[in-house]
mmCIF file of C-alpha atoms in Angstrom:
data_model
loop_
_atom_site.group_PDB
_atom_site.id
_atom_site.type_symbol
_atom_site.label_atom_id
_atom_site.label_comp_id
_atom_site.label_asym_id
_atom_site.label_seq_id
_atom_site.Cartn_x
_atom_site.Cartn_y
_atom_site.Cartn_z
ATOM 1 C CA MET A 1 0.000 0.000 0.000
ATOM 2 C CA THR A 2 1.354 3.422 -0.892
ATOM 3 C CA ASP A 3 0.929 6.798 0.718
ATOM 4 C CA SER A 4 1.206 8.741 -2.537
ATOM 5 C CA PRO A 5 -1.182 11.696 -3.020
ATOM 6 C CA GLU A 6 -2.936 9.706 -5.755
ATOM 7 C CA ALA A 7 -3.704 6.946 -3.240
ATOM 8 C CA ARG A 8 -5.455 9.436 -0.946
ATOM 9 C CA THR A 9 -7.417 11.187 -3.730
ATOM 10 C CA PRO A 10 -10.953 9.824 -4.086
ATOM 11 C CA ASN A 11 -11.735 8.140 -7.394
ATOM 12 C CA ILE A 12 -14.028 10.178 -9.663
ATOM 13 C CA VAL A 13 -16.522 7.281 -9.811
ATOM 14 C CA ASP A 14 -16.635 7.081 -6.000
ATOM 15 C CA ILE A 15 -17.254 10.835 -5.827
ATOM 16 C CA HIS A 16 -20.014 10.580 -8.437
ATOM 17 C CA VAL A 17 -21.736 7.620 -6.766
ATOM 18 C CA GLY A 18 -21.509 9.311 -3.361
ATOM 19 C CA GLY A 19 -22.954 12.509 -4.763
ATOM 20 C CA ARG A 20 -25.872 10.589 -6.235
ATOM 21 C CA VAL A 21 -26.459 8.911 -2.846
ATOM 22 C CA ARG A 22 -26.558 12.355 -1.245
ATOM 23 C CA ILE A 23 -28.937 13.794 -3.856
ATOM 24 C CA ARG A 24 -31.373 10.906 -3.523
ATOM 25 C CA ARG A 25 -31.202 10.945 0.264
ATOM 26 C CA LYS A 26 -31.962 14.669 0.292
ATOM 27 C CA MET A 27 -34.762 14.266 -2.252
ATOM 28 C CA LEU A 28 -36.438 11.866 0.158
ATOM 29 C CA ARG A 29 -35.644 14.168 3.113
ATOM 30 C CA VAL A 30 -33.790 11.355 4.857
ATOM 31 C CA SER A 31 -31.055 12.342 7.288
ATOM 32 C CA GLN A 32 -27.621 10.759 7.224
ATOM 33 C CA GLU A 33 -28.411 9.275 10.618
ATOM 34 C CA THR A 34 -31.636 7.666 9.395
ATOM 35 C CA LEU A 35 -29.942 6.209 6.328
ATOM 36 C CA ALA A 36 -27.048 4.971 8.446
ATOM 37 C CA ASP A 37 -29.416 3.255 10.880
ATOM 38 C CA ALA A 38 -31.262 1.541 8.021
ATOM 39 C CA LEU A 39 -27.948 0.281 6.639
ATOM 40 C CA GLY A 40 -26.352 -0.696 9.966
ATOM 41 C CA LEU A 41 -23.693 2.009 9.610
ATOM 42 C CA THR A 42 -22.637 5.124 11.468
ATOM 43 C CA PHE A 43 -23.592 8.488 10.036
ATOM 44 C CA GLN A 44 -19.850 9.161 9.625
ATOM 45 C CA GLN A 45 -19.633 6.206 7.250
ATOM 46 C CA VAL A 46 -22.517 7.630 5.214
ATOM 47 C CA GLN A 47 -20.719 11.008 5.150
ATOM 48 C CA LYS A 48 -17.581 9.330 3.810
ATOM 49 C CA TYR A 49 -19.581 7.492 1.134
ATOM 50 C CA GLU A 50 -21.242 10.743 0.070
ATOM 51 C CA ARG A 51 -17.888 12.551 -0.220
ATOM 52 C CA GLY A 52 -16.340 9.654 -2.093
ATOM 53 C CA ALA A 53 -13.730 9.255 0.643
ATOM 54 C CA ASN A 54 -14.811 5.616 1.131
ATOM 55 C CA ARG A 55 -15.851 3.285 -1.645
ATOM 56 C CA VAL A 56 -19.280 1.718 -1.462
ATOM 57 C CA SER A 57 -19.169 -2.058 -1.874
ATOM 58 C CA ALA A 58 -21.528 -3.677 -4.368
ATOM 59 C CA SER A 59 -23.631 -5.240 -1.615
ATOM 60 C CA LYS A 60 -23.845 -1.958 0.312
ATOM 61 C CA LEU A 61 -24.776 -0.058 -2.858
ATOM 62 C CA TYR A 62 -27.536 -2.587 -3.428
ATOM 63 C CA GLU A 63 -28.814 -1.981 0.122
ATOM 64 C CA ILE A 64 -28.609 1.794 -0.375
ATOM 65 C CA ALA A 65 -30.567 1.539 -3.633
ATOM 66 C CA LYS A 66 -33.233 -0.558 -1.917
ATOM 67 C CA THR A 67 -33.439 1.822 1.049
ATOM 68 C CA LEU A 68 -33.580 4.935 -1.148
ATOM 69 C CA GLN A 69 -36.002 3.249 -3.577
ATOM 70 C CA VAL A 70 -34.026 3.610 -6.804
ATOM 71 C CA PRO A 71 -32.406 1.149 -9.192
ATOM 72 C CA VAL A 72 -28.677 0.638 -8.658
ATOM 73 C CA SER A 73 -28.111 2.225 -12.077
ATOM 74 C CA PHE A 74 -29.328 5.570 -10.645
ATOM 75 C CA PHE A 75 -25.978 5.989 -8.904
ATOM 76 C CA PHE A 76 -24.082 5.689 -12.197
ATOM 77 C CA ASP A 77 -26.258 8.012 -14.303
ATOM 78 C CA GLY A 78 -24.099 10.649 -15.931
ATOM 79 C CA LEU A 79 -20.877 8.620 -16.007
ATOM 80 C CA ALA A 80 -19.124 7.606 -19.215
ATOM 81 C CA ASP A 81 -20.143 4.262 -20.696
ATOM 82 C CA PRO A 82 -17.381 1.888 -19.503
ATOM 83 C CA MET A 83 -17.586 -0.159 -22.721
ATOM 84 C CA THR A 84 -16.944 2.795 -25.025
ATOM 85 C CA ASP A 85 -15.716 5.569 -22.718
ATOM 86 C CA GLU A 86 -18.145 7.766 -24.627
ATOM 87 C CA VAL A 87 -19.598 10.631 -22.693
ATOM 88 C CA ASP A 88 -22.528 12.716 -23.763
ATOM 89 C CA GLU A 89 -20.645 15.986 -23.153
ATOM 90 C CA VAL A 90 -23.776 18.127 -23.115
ATOM 91 C CA GLY A 91 -25.577 15.675 -20.850
ATOM 92 C CA ALA A 92 -22.540 15.296 -18.593
ATOM 93 C CA ALA A 93 -22.164 19.076 -18.277
ATOM 94 C CA ALA A 94 -25.847 19.425 -17.430
ATOM 95 C CA GLU A 95 -25.542 16.598 -14.904
ATOM 96 C CA ARG A 96 -22.588 18.349 -13.219
ATOM 97 C CA VAL A 97 -24.509 21.630 -12.991
ATOM 98 C CA VAL A 98 -27.581 19.941 -11.531
ATOM 99 C CA THR A 99 -25.495 17.863 -9.115
ATOM 100 C CA GLU A 100 -23.545 20.890 -7.880
ATOM 101 C CA PHE A 101 -26.797 22.830 -7.456
ATOM 102 C CA LEU A 102 -28.617 20.056 -5.612
ATOM 103 C CA ASN A 103 -25.617 19.424 -3.368
ATOM 104 C CA THR A 104 -25.886 22.917 -1.894
ATOM 105 C CA PRO A 105 -28.022 23.167 1.243
ATOM 106 C CA GLU A 106 -30.465 25.532 -0.486
ATOM 107 C CA GLY A 107 -30.408 23.972 -3.936
ATOM 108 C CA LEU A 108 -32.794 21.097 -3.364
ATOM 109 C CA GLU A 109 -35.309 23.305 -1.562
ATOM 110 C CA LEU A 110 -35.114 25.939 -4.292
ATOM 111 C CA ALA A 111 -35.554 23.261 -6.961
ATOM 112 C CA GLU A 112 -38.672 22.009 -5.174
ATOM 113 C CA MET A 113 -40.153 25.462 -4.657
ATOM 114 C CA PHE A 114 -39.437 27.050 -8.047
ATOM 115 C CA PRO A 115 -42.018 25.054 -10.058
ATOM 116 C CA LYS A 116 -44.639 25.969 -7.444
ATOM 117 C CA ILE A 117 -44.421 29.584 -8.597
ATOM 118 C CA GLY A 118 -47.440 29.415 -10.849
ATOM 119 C CA ARG A 119 -46.865 32.457 -13.002
ATOM 120 C CA GLY A 120 -44.161 32.303 -15.649
ATOM 121 C CA ARG A 121 -43.576 36.042 -15.371
ATOM 122 C CA VAL A 122 -42.753 35.737 -11.676
ATOM 123 C CA ARG A 123 -40.426 32.764 -12.326
ATOM 124 C CA ARG A 124 -38.575 34.850 -14.916
ATOM 125 C CA GLN A 125 -38.271 37.714 -12.408
ATOM 126 C CA VAL A 126 -36.775 35.332 -9.845
ATOM 127 C CA LEU A 127 -34.329 34.110 -12.488
ATOM 128 C CA ASP A 128 -33.431 37.701 -13.401
ATOM 129 C CA LEU A 129 -32.800 38.452 -9.714
ATOM 130 C CA VAL A 130 -30.524 35.422 -9.340
ATOM 131 C CA ARG A 131 -28.638 36.347 -12.535
ATOM 132 C CA ALA A 132 -28.107 39.903 -11.253
ATOM 133 C CA MET A 133 -26.872 38.613 -7.909
ATOM 134 C CA ALA A 134 -24.482 36.166 -9.612
ATOM 135 C CA ASP A 135 -23.173 38.955 -11.895
ATOM 136 C CA ASP A 136 -22.513 41.142 -8.835
ATOM 137 C CA ALA A 137 -20.696 38.265 -7.129
ATOM 138 C CA ASP A 138 -18.503 37.756 -10.227
ATOM 139 C CA LYS A 139 -17.558 41.436 -10.240
ATOM 140 C CA ALA A 140 -16.650 41.515 -6.564
#
């Protein structure tokens, strides 16, 4: 076993799978503690899975999928096809944006609330406000 920096860097697939676990858990409004209890783990182990710091075994991923009520394939959505290494670049970029957004504490709640704004004009005004705020942040 080596202590090289590469050995300590989480694998991109582990990070992706962990991020998908986190998104699904948050979509269901399940705490890390609740998920950990259902899986016979500590919440720290769930945290490490979600960060990609620890790899999820096949059997544990199966249990997670069952607990979070999704097919196992859900955790791999957005990754390159391992048989061809082909990536839908547009789809992958969109997946990254959505994942980053939903992984923020406010992102999931905002994503749930936004469609509830019934009037398209008001939704566009909210979007304009967010754009203006982001532009100000870029200039600062």
